[in-house]
PDB file of C-alpha atoms and ligand atoms in Angstrom:
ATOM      1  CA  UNK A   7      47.120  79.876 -33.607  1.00 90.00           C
ATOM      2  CA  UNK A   8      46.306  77.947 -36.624  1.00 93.00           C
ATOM      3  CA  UNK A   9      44.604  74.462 -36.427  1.00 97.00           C
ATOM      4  CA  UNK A  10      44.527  73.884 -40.489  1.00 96.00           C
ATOM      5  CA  UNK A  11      44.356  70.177 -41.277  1.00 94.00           C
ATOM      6  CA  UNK A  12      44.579  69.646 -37.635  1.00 98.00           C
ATOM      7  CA  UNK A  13      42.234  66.866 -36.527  1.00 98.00           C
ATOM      8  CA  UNK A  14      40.442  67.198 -33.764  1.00 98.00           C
ATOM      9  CA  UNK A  15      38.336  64.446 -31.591  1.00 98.00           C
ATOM     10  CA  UNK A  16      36.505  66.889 -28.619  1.00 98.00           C
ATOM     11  CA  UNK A  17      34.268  64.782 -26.338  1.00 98.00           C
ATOM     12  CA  UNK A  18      31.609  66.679 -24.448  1.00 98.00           C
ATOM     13  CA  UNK A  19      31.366  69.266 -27.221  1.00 97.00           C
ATOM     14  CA  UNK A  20      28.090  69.837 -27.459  1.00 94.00           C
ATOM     15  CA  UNK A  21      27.679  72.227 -24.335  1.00 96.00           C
ATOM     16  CA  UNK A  22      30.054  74.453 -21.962  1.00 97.00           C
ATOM     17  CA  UNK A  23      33.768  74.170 -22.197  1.00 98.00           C
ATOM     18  CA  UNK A  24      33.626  71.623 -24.651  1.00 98.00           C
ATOM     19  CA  UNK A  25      31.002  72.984 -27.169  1.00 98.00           C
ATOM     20  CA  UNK A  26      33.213  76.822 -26.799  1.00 98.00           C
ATOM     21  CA  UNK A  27      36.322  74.570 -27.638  1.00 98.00           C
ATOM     22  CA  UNK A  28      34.590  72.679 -30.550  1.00 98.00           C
ATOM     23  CA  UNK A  29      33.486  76.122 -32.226  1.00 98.00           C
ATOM     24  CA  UNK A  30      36.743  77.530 -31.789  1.00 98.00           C
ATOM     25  CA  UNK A  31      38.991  74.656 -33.262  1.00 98.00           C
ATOM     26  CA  UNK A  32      36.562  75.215 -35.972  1.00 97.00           C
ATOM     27  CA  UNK A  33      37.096  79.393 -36.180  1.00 97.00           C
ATOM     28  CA  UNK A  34      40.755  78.165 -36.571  1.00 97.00           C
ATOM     29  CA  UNK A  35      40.258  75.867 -39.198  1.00 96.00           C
ATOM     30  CA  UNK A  36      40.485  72.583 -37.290  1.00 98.00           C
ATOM     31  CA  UNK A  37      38.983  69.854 -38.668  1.00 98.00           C
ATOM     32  CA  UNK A  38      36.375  69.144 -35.567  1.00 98.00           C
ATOM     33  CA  UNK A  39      34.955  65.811 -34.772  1.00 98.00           C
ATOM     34  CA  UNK A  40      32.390  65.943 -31.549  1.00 98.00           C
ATOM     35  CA  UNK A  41      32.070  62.963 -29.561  1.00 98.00           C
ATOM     36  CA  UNK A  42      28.800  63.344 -27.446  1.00 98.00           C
ATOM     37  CA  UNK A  43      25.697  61.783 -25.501  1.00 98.00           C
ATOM     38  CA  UNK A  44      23.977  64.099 -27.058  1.00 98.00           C
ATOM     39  CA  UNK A  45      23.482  63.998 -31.049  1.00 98.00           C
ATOM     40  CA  UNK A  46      21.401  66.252 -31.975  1.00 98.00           C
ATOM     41  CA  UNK A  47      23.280  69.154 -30.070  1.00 98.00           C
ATOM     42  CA  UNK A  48      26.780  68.032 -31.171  1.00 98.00           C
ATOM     43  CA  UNK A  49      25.206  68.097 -34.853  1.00 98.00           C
ATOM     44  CA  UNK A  50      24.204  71.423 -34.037  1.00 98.00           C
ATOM     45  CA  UNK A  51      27.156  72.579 -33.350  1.00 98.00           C
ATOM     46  CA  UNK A  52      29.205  70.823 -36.400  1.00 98.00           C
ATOM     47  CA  UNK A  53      26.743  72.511 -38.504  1.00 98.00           C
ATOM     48  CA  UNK A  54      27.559  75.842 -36.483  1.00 97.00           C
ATOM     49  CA  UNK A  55      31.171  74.925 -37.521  1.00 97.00           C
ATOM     50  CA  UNK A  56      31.097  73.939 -41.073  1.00 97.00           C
ATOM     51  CA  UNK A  57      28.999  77.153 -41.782  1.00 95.00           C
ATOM     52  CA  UNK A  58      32.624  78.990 -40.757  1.00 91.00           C
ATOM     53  CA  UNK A  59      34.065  76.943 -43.933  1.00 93.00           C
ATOM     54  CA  UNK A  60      35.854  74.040 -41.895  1.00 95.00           C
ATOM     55  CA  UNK A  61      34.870  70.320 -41.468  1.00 97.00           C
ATOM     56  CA  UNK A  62      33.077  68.720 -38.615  1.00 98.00           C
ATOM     57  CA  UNK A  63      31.589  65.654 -38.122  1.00 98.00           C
ATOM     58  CA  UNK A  64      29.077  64.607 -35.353  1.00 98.00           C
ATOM     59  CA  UNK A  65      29.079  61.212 -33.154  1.00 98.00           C
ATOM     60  CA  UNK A  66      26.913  59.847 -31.143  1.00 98.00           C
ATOM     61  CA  UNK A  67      30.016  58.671 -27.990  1.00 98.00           C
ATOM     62  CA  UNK A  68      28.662  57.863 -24.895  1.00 98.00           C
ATOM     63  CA  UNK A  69      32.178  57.654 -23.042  1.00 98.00           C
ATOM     64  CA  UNK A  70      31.173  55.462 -20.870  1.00 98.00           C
ATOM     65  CA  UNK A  71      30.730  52.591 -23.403  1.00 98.00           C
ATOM     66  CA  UNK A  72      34.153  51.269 -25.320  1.00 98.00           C
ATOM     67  CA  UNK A  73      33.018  50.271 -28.139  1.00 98.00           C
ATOM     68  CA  UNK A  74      30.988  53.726 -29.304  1.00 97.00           C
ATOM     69  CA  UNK A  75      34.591  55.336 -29.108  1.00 98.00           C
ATOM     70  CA  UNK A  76      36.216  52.475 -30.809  1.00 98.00           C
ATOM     71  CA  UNK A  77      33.402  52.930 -33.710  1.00 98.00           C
ATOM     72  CA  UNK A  78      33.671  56.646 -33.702  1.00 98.00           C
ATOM     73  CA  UNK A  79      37.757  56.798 -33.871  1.00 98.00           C
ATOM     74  CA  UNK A  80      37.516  54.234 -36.241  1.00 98.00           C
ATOM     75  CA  UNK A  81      35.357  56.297 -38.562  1.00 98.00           C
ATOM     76  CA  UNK A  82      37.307  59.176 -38.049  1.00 98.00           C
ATOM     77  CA  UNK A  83      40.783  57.723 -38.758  1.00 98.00           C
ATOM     78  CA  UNK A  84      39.435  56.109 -41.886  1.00 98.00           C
ATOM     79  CA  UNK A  85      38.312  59.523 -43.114  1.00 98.00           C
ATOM     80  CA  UNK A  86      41.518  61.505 -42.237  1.00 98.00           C
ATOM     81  CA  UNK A  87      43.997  58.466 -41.505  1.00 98.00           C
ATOM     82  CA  UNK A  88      45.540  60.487 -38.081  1.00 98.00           C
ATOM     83  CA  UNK A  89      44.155  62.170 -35.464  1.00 98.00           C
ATOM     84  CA  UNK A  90      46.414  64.345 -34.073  1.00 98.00           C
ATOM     85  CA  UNK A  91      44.296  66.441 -31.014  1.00 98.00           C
ATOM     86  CA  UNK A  92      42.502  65.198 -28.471  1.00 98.00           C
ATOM     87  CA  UNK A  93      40.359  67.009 -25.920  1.00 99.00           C
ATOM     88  CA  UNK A  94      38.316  65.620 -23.006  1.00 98.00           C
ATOM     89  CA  UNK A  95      36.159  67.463 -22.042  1.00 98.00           C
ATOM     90  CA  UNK A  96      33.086  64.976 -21.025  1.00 98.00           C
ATOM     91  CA  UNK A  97      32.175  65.281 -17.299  1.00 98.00           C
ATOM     92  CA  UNK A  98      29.331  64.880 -14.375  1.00 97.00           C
ATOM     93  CA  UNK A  99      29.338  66.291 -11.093  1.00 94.00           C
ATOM     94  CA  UNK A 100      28.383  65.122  -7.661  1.00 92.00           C
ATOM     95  CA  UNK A 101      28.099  67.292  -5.286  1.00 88.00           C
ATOM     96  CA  UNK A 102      26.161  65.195  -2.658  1.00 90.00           C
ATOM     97  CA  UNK A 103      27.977  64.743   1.169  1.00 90.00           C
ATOM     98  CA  UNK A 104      30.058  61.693   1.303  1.00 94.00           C
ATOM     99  CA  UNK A 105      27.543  60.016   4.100  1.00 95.00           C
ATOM    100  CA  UNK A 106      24.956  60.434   1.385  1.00 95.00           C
ATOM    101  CA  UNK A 107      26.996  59.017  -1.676  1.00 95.00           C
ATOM    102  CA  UNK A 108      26.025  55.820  -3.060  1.00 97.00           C
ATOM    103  CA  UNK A 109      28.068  53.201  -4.951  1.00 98.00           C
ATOM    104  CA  UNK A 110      25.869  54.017  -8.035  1.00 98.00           C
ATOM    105  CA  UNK A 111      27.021  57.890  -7.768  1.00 97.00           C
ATOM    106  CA  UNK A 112      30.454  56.191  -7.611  1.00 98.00           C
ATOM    107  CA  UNK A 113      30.142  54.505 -10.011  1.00 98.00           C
ATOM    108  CA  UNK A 114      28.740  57.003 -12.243  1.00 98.00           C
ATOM    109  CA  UNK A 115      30.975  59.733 -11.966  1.00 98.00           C
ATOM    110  CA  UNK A 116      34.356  57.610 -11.850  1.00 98.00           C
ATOM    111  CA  UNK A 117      32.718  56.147 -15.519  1.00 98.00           C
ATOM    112  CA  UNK A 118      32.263  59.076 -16.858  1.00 98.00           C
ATOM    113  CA  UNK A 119      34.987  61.040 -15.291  1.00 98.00           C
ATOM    114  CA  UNK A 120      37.920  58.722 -15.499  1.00 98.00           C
ATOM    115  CA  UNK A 121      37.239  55.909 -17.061  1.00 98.00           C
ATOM    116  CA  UNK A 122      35.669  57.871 -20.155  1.00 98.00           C
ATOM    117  CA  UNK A 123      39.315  59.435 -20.546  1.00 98.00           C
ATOM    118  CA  UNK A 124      40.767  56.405 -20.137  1.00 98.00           C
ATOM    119  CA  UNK A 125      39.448  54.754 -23.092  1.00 98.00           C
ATOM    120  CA  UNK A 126      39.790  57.906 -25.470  1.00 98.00           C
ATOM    121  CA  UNK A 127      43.121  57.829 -24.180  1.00 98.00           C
ATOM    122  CA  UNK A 128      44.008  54.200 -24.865  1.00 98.00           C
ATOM    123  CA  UNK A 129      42.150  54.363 -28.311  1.00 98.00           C
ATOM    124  CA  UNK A 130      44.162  56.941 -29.694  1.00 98.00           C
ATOM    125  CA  UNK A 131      47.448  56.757 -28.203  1.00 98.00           C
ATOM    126  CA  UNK A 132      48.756  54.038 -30.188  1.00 98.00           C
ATOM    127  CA  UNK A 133      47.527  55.757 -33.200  1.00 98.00           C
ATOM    128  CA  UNK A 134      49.446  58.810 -32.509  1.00 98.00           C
ATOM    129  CA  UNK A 135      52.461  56.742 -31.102  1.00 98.00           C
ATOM    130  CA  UNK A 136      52.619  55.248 -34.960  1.00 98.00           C
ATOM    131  CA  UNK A 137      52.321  59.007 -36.396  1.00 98.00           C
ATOM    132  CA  UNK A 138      54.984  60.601 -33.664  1.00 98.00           C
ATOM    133  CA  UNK A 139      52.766  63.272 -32.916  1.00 98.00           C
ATOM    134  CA  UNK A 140      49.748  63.906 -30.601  1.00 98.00           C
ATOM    135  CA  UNK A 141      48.396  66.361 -27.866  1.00 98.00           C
ATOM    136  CA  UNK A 142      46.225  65.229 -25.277  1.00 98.00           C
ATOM    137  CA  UNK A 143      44.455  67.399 -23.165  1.00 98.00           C
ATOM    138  CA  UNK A 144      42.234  66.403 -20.138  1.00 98.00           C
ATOM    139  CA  UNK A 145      39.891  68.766 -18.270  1.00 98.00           C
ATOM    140  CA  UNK A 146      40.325  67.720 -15.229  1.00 98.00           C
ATOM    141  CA  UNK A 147      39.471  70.332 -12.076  1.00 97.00           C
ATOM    142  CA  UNK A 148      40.474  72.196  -8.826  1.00 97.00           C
ATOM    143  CA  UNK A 149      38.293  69.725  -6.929  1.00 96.00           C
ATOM    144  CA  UNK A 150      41.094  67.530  -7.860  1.00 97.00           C
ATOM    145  CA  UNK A 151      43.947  69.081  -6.690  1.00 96.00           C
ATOM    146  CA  UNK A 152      41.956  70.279  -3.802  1.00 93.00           C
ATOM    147  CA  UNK A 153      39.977  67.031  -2.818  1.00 92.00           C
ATOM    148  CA  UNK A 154      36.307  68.085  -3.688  1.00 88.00           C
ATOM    149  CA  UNK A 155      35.279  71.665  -3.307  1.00 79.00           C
ATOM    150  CA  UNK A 156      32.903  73.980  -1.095  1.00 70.00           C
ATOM    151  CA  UNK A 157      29.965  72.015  -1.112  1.00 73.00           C
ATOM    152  CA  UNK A 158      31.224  68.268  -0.682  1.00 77.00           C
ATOM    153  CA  UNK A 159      32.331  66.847  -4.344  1.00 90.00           C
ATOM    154  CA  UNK A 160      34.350  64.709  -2.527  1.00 95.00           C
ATOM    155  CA  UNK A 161      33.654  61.626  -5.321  1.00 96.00           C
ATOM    156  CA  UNK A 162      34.177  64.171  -7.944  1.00 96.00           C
ATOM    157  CA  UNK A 163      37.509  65.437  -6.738  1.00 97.00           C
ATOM    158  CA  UNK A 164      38.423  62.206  -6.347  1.00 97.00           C
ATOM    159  CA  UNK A 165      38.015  61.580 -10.245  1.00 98.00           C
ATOM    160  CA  UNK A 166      39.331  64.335 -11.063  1.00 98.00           C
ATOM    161  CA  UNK A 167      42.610  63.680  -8.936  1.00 98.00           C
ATOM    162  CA  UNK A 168      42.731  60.458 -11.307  1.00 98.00           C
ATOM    163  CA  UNK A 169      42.608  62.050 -14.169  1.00 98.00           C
ATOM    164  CA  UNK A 170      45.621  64.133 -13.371  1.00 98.00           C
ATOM    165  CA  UNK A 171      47.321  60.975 -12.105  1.00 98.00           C
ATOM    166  CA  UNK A 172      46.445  59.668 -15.739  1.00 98.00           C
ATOM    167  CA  UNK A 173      47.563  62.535 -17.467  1.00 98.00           C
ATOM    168  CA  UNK A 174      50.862  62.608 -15.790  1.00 98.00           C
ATOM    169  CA  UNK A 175      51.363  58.819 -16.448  1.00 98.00           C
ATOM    170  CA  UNK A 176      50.545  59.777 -19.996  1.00 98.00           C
ATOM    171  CA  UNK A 177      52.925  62.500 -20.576  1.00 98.00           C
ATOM    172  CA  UNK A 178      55.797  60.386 -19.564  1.00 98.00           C
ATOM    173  CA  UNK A 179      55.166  57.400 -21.711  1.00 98.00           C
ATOM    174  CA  UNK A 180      54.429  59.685 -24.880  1.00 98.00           C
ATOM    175  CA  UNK A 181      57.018  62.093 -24.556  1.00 98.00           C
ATOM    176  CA  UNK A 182      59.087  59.378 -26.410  1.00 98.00           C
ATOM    177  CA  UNK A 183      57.033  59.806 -29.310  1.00 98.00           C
ATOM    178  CA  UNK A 184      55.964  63.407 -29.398  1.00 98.00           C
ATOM    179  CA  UNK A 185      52.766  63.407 -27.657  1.00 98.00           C
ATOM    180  CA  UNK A 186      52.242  65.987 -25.090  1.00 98.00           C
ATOM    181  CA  UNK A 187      49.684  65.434 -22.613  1.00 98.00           C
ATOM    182  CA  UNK A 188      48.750  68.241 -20.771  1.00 98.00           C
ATOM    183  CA  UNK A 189      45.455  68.584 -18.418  1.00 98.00           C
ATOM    184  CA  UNK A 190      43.518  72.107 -17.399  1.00 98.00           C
ATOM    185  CA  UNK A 191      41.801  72.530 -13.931  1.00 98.00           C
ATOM    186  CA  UNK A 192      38.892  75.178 -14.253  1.00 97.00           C
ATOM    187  CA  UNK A 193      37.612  76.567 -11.043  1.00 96.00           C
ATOM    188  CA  UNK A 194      34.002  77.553 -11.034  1.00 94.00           C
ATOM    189  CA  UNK A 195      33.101  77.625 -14.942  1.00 96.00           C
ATOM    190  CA  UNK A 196      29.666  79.425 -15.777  1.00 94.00           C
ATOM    191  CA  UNK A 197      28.444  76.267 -17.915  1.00 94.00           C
ATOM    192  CA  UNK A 198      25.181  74.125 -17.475  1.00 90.00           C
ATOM    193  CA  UNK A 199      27.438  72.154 -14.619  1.00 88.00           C
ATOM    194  CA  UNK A 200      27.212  74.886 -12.019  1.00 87.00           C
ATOM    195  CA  UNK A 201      23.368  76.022 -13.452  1.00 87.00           C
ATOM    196  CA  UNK A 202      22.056  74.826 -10.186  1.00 86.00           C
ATOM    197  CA  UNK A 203      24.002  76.717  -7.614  1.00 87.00           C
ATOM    198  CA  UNK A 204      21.858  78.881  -5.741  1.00 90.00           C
ATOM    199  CA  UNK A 205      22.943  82.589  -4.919  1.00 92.00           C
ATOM    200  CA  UNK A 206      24.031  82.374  -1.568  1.00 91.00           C
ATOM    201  CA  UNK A 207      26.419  79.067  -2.786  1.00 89.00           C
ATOM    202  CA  UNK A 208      27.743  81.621  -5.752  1.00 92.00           C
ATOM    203  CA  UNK A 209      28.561  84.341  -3.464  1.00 93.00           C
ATOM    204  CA  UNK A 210      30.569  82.055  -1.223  1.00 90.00           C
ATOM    205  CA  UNK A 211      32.297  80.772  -4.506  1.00 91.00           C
ATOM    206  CA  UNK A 212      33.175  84.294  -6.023  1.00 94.00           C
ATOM    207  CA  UNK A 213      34.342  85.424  -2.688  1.00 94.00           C
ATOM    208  CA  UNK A 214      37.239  82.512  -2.725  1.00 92.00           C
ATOM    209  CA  UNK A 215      38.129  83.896  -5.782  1.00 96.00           C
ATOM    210  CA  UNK A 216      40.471  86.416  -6.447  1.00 97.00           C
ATOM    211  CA  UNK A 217      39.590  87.839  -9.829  1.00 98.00           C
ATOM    212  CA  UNK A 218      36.041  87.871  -8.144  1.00 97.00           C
ATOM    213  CA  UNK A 219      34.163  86.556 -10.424  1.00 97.00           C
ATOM    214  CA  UNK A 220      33.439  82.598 -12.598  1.00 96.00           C
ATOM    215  CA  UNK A 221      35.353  81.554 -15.580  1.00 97.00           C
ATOM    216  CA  UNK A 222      33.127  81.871 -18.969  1.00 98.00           C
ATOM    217  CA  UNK A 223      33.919  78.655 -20.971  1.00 98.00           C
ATOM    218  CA  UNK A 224      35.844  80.918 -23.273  1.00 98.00           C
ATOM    219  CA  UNK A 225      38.387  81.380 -20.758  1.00 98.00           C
ATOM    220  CA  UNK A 226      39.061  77.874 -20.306  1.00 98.00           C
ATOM    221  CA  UNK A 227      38.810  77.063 -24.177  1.00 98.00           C
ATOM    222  CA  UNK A 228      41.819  80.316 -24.740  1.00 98.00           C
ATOM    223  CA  UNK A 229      43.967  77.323 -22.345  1.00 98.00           C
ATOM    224  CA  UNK A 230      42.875  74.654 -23.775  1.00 98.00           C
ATOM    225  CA  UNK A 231      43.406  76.119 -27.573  1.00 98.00           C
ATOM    226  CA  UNK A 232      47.252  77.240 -26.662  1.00 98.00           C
ATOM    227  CA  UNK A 233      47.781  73.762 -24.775  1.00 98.00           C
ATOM    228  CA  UNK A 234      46.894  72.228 -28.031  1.00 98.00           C
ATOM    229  CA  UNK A 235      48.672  74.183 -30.397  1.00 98.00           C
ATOM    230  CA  UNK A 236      51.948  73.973 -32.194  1.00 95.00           C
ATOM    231  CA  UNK A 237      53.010  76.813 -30.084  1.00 97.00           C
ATOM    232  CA  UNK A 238      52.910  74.968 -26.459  1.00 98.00           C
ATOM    233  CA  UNK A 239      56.166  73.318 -28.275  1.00 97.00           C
ATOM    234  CA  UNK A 240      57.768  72.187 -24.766  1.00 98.00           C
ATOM    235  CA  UNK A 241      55.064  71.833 -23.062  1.00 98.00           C
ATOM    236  CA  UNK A 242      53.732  68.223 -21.731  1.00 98.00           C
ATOM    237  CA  UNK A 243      53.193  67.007 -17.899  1.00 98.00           C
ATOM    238  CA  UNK A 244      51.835  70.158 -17.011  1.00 98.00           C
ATOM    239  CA  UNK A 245      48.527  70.659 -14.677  1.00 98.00           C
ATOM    240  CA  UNK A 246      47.202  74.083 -15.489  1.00 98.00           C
ATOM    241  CA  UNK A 247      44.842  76.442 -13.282  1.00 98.00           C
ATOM    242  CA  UNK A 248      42.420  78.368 -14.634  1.00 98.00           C
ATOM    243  CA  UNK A 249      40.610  79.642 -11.775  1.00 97.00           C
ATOM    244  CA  UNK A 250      41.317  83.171 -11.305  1.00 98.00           C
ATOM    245  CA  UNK A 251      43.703  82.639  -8.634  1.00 97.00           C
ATOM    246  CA  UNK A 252      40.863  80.155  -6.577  1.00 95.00           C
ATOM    247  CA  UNK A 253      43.988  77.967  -5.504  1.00 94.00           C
ATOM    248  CA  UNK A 254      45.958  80.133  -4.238  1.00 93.00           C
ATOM    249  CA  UNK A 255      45.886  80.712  -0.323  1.00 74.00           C
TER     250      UNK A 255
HETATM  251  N1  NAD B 324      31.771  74.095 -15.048  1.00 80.55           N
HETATM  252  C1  NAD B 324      32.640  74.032 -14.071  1.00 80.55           C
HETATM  253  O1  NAD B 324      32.548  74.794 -13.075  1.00 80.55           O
HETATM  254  C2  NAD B 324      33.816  73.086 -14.126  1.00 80.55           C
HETATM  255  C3  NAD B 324      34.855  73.246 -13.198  1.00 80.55           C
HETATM  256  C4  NAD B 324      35.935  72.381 -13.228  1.00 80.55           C
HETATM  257  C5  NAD B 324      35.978  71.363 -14.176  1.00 80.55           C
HETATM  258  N2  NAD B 324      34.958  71.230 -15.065  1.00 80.55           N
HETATM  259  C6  NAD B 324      35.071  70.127 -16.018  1.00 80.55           C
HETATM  260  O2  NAD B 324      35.030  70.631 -17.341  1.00 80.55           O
HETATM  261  C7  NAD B 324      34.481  69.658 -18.239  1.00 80.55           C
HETATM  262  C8  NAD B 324      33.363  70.308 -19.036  1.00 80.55           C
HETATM  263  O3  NAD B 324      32.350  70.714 -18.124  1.00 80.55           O
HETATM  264  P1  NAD B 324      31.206  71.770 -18.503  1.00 80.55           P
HETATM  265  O4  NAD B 324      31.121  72.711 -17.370  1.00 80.55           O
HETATM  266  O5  NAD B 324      31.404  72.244 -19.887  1.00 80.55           O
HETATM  267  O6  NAD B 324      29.944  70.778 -18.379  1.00 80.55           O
HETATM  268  P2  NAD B 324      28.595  70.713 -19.186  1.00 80.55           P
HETATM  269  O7  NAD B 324      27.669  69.943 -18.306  1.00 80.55           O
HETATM  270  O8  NAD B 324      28.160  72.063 -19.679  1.00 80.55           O
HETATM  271  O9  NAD B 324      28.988  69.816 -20.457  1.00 80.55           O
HETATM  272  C9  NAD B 324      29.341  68.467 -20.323  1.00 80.55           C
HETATM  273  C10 NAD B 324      29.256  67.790 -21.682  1.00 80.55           C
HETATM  274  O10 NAD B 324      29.599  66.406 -21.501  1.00 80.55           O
HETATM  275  C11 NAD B 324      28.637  65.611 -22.184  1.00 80.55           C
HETATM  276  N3  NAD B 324      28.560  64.292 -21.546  1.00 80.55           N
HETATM  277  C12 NAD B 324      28.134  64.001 -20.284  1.00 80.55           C
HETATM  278  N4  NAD B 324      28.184  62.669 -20.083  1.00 80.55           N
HETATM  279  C13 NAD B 324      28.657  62.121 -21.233  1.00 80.55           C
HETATM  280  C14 NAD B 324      28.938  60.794 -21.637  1.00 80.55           C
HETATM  281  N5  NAD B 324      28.715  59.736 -20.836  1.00 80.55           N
HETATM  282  N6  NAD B 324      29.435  60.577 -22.881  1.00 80.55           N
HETATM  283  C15 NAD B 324      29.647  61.630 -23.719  1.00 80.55           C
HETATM  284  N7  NAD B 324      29.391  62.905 -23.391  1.00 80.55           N
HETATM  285  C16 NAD B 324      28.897  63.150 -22.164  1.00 80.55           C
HETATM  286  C17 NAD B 324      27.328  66.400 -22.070  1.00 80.55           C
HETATM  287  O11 NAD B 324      26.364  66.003 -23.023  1.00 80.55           O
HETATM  288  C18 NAD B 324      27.832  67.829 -22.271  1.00 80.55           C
HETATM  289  O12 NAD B 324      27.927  68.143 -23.656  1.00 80.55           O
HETATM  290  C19 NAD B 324      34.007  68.508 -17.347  1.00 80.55           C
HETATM  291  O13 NAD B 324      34.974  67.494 -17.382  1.00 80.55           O
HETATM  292  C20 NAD B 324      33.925  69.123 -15.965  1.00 80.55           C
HETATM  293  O14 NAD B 324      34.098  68.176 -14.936  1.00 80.55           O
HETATM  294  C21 NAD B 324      33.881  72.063 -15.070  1.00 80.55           C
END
């Protein structure tokens, strides 16, 4: 895989799947622009990235908020004038009961979760609609296909299950103009997201799993790098596990 001249936008790419992602664009030459909460990290990690010899730039994106991403595309588009990957990888959890979810949790995870894709989405679709050529790719989850997870996530599943909605949606509309969208669902992931789970809660986890054991973020970033490649050339519409087998039956 070769990402030369590629560019890249990555949101959440200062830390688990996204930051793995973000340095590995970068290994392959990408041209790597994090979008993040979290500054100082993300210029961390473009610094990791143009000490390999390609270019990175870091942006303070809280996805939440429009108009950081409209500032941040803008930037980048006047620098490169295309963008032609985009990753979301941005995400909270929740992994409270339903009886004790409040509409603030709600509303937190659906902004972050769904609505954050939906406005990197509608920022930079109609700039690779002009260019004919995009690839979208949405980390969206098990929990989504499944409806939540072990331990409740019932809010979070349910934001994830939009994002494949969105991603579906997505795929037909661009297809037209050769954008693929395509969205990954990780199972258990060993990133700062699960850092809480407590041993008994990982057992029961790795024991619904058949490879036996969590993803690393490298796992999920080999899917996410093919997905986005010039070599997934007939690829779009398609929700991929990568769970070790956690879906199956
Ligand atoms: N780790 C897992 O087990 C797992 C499983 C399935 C799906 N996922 C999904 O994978 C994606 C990446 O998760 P991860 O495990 O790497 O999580 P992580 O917590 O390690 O990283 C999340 C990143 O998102 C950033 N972020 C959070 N809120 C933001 C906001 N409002 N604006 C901009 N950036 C923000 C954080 O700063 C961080 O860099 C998420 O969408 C998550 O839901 C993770």
């Amino acid at each position: 895989m070769d990402f030369t001249n590629k560019v890249i936008v990555i949101t959440g790419g200062c830390q688990g799947i996204g930051k793995e992602t973000a340095l590995e664009f970068g290994r392959l030459k990408g041209n790597v622009n994090i979008f993040d909460i979290n500054l100082k990290e993300a210029d961390k990690i473009s610094k990791e990235i143009c000490s390999h010899g390609a270019e990175s730039h870091a942006y303070q994106v809280d996805v939440t908020n429009r108009s950081s991403i409209s500032k941040a595309i803008k930037d980048v588009f006047s620098h490169y004038g295309r963008i032609d990957i985009l990753v979301n990888s941005a995400g909270i959890v929740n992994t409270k009961p339903f009886t004790d979810v409040t509409e603030n949790d709600w509303d937190q995870v659906m902004n972050v979760n769904l609505r954050g894709v939906f406005y990197t989405c509608h920022e930079i679709f109609p700039i690779m609609v002009r260019q004919k050529y995009g690839k979208i790719l949405n980390i969206a989850s098990i929990a989504g296909k499944k409806g939540g997870g072990f331990f409740g996530n019932t809010v979070y599943g349910a934001s994830k299950a939009g994002v494949i909605g969105l991603t579906k949606g997505l795929a037909r509309e661009g297809g037209p103009y050769g954008i693929h969208v395509n969205a990954i669902c990780p199972g258990p992931t060993d990133t700062g997201m699960i850092k809480d789970l407590n041993e008994s809660a990982r057992k029961t986890l790795i024991n619904n799993i058949p490879l036996r054991k969590f993803a690393k973020p490298r796992d999920i970033a080999n899917a996410i790098l093919f997905l986005t490649s010039d070599l997934a050339s007939h690829i779009s519409g398609e929700i991929t596990d990568v769970d070790g087998g956690a879906l199956l039956d």
